[in-house]
JSON list of C-alpha atoms in Angstrom, two decimals:
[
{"chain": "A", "resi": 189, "resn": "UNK", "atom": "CA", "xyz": [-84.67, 123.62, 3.02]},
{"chain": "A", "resi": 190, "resn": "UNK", "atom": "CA", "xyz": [-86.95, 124.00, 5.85]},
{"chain": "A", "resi": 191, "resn": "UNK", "atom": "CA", "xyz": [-84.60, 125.55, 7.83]},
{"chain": "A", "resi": 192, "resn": "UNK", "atom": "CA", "xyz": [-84.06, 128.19, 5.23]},
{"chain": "A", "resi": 193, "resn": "UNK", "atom": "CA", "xyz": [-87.87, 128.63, 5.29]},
{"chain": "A", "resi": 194, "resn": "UNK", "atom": "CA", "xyz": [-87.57, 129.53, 9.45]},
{"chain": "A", "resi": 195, "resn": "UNK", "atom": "CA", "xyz": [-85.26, 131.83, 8.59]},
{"chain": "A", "resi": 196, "resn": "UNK", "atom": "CA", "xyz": [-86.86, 133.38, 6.20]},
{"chain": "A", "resi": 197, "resn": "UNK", "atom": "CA", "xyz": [-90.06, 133.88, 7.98]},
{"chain": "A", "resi": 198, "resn": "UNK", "atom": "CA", "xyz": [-87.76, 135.30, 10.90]},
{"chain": "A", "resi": 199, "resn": "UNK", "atom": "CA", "xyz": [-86.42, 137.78, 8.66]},
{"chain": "A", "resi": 200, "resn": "UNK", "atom": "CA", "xyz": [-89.88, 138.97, 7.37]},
{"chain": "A", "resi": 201, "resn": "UNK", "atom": "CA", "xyz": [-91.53, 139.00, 11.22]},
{"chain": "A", "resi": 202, "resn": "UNK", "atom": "CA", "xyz": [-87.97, 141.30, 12.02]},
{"chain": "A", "resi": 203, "resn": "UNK", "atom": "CA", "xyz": [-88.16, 143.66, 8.70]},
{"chain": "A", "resi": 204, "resn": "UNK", "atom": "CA", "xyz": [-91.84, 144.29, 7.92]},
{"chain": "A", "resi": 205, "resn": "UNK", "atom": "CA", "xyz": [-93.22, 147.72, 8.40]},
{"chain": "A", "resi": 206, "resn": "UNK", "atom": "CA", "xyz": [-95.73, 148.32, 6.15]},
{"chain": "A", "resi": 207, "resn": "UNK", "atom": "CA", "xyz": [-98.59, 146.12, 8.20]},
{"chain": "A", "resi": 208, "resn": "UNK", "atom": "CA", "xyz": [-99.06, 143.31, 5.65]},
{"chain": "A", "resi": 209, "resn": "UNK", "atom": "CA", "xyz": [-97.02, 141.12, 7.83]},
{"chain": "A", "resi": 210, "resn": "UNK", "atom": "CA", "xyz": [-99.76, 138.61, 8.84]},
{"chain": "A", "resi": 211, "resn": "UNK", "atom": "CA", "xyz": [-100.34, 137.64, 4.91]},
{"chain": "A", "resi": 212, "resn": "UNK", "atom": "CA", "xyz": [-96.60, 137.13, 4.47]},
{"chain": "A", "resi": 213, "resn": "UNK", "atom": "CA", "xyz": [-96.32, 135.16, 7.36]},
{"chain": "A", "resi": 214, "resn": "UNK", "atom": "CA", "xyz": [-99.32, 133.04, 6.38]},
{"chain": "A", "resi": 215, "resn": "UNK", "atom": "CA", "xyz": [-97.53, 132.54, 2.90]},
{"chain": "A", "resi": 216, "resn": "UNK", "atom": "CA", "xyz": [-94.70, 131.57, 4.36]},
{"chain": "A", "resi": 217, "resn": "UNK", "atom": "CA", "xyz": [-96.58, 128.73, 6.30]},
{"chain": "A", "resi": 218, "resn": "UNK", "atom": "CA", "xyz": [-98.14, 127.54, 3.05]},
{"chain": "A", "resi": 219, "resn": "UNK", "atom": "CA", "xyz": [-94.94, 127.26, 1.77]},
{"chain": "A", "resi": 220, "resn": "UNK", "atom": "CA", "xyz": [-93.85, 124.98, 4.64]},
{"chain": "A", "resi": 221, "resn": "UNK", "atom": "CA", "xyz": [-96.44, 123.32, 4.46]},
{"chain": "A", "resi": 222, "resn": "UNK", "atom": "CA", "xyz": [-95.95, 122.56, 0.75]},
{"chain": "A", "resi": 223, "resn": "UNK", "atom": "CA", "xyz": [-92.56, 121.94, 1.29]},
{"chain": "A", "resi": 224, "resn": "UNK", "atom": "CA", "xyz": [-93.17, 119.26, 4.20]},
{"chain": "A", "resi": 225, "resn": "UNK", "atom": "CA", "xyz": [-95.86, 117.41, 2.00]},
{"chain": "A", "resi": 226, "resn": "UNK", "atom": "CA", "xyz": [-93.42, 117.47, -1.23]},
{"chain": "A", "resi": 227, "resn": "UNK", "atom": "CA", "xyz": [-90.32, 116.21, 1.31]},
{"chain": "A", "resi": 228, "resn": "UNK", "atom": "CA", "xyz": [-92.89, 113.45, 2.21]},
{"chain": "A", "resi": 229, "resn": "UNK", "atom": "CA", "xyz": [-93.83, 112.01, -1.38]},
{"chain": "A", "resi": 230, "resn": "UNK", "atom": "CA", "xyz": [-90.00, 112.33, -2.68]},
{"chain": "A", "resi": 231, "resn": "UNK", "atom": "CA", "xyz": [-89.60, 110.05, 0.60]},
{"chain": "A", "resi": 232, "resn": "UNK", "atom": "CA", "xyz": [-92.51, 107.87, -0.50]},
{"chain": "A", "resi": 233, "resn": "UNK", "atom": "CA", "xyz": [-91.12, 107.63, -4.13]},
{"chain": "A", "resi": 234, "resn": "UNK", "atom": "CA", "xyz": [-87.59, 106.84, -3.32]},
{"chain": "A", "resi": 235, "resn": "UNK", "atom": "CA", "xyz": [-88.70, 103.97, -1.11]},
{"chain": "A", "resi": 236, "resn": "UNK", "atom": "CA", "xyz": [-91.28, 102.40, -3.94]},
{"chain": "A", "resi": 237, "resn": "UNK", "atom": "CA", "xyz": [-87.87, 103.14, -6.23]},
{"chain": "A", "resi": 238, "resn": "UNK", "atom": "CA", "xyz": [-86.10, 101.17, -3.91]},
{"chain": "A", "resi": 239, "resn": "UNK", "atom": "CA", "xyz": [-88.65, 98.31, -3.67]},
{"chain": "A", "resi": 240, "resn": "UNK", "atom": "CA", "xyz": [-88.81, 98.17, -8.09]},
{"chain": "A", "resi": 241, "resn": "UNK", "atom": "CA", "xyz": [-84.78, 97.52, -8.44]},
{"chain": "A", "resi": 242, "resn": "UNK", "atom": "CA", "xyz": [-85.15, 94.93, -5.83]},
{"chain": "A", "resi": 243, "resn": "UNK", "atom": "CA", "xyz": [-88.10, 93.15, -8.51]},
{"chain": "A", "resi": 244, "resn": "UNK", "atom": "CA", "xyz": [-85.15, 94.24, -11.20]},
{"chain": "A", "resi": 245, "resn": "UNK", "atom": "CA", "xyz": [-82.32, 92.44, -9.51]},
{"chain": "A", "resi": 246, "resn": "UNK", "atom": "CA", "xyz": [-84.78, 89.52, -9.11]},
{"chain": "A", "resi": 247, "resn": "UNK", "atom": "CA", "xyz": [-86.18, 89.23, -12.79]},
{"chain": "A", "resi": 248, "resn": "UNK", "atom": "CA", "xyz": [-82.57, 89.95, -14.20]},
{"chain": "A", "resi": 249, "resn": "UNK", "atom": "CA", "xyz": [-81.60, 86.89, -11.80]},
{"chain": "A", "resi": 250, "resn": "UNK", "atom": "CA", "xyz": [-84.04, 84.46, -13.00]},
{"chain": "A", "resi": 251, "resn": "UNK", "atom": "CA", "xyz": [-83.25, 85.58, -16.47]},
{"chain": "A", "resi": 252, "resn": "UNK", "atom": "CA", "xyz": [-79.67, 84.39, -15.93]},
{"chain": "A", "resi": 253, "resn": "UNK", "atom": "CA", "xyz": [-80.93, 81.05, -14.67]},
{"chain": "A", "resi": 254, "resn": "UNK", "atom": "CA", "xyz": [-83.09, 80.72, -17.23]},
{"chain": "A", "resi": 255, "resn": "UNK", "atom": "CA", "xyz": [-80.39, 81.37, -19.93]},
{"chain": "A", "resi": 256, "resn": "UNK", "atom": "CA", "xyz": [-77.61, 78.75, -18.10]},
{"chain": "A", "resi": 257, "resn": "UNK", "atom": "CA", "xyz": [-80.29, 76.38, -17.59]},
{"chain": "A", "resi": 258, "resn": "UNK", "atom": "CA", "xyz": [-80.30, 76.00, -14.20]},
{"chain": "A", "resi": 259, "resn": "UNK", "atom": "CA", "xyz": [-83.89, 77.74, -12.61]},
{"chain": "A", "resi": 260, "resn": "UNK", "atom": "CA", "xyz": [-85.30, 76.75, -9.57]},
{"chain": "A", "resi": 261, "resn": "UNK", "atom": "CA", "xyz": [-88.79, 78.03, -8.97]},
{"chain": "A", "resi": 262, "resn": "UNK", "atom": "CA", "xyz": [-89.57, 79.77, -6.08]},
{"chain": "A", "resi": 263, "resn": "UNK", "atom": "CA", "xyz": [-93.09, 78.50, -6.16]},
{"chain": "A", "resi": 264, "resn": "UNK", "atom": "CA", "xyz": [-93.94, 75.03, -6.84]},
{"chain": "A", "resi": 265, "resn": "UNK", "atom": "CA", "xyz": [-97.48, 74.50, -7.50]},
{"chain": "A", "resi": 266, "resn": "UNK", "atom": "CA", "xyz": [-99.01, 70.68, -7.26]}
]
């Protein structure tokens, strides 16, 4: 997606002629910008995703034990 962007921006810098180009480009750099922070926080989401169906796979786990009877708990307090 952020190569399309480049591109984009390199067509505008080739085809502009009507002397607005500097406010296009500058558009075109929010957008990057925009586009770098939003590839960022899917990133960060898809990693805390990750981390909650690890805490799934481990409550569905000690669900089973608890159902055949047969927990073990990973903390024993004294």
């Amino acid at each position: 997606m952020l190569e399309e962007l480049v591109s984009r921006l390199a067509v505008v810098v080739v085809g502009d002629s009507d002397g607005h180009l500097g406010r296009r480009v500058e558009a075109l750099e929010q957008e990057a910008v925009m586009l770098t922070l939003l590839n960022s926080r899917l990133k960060s989401l898809e990693a805390e995703q990750h981390l909650l169906n690890e805490e799934l796979a481990n409550v569905r786990r000690s669900s089973r034990r608890w159902r055949r009877g047969i927990y073990l708990p990973e903390f024993v307090y004294y």
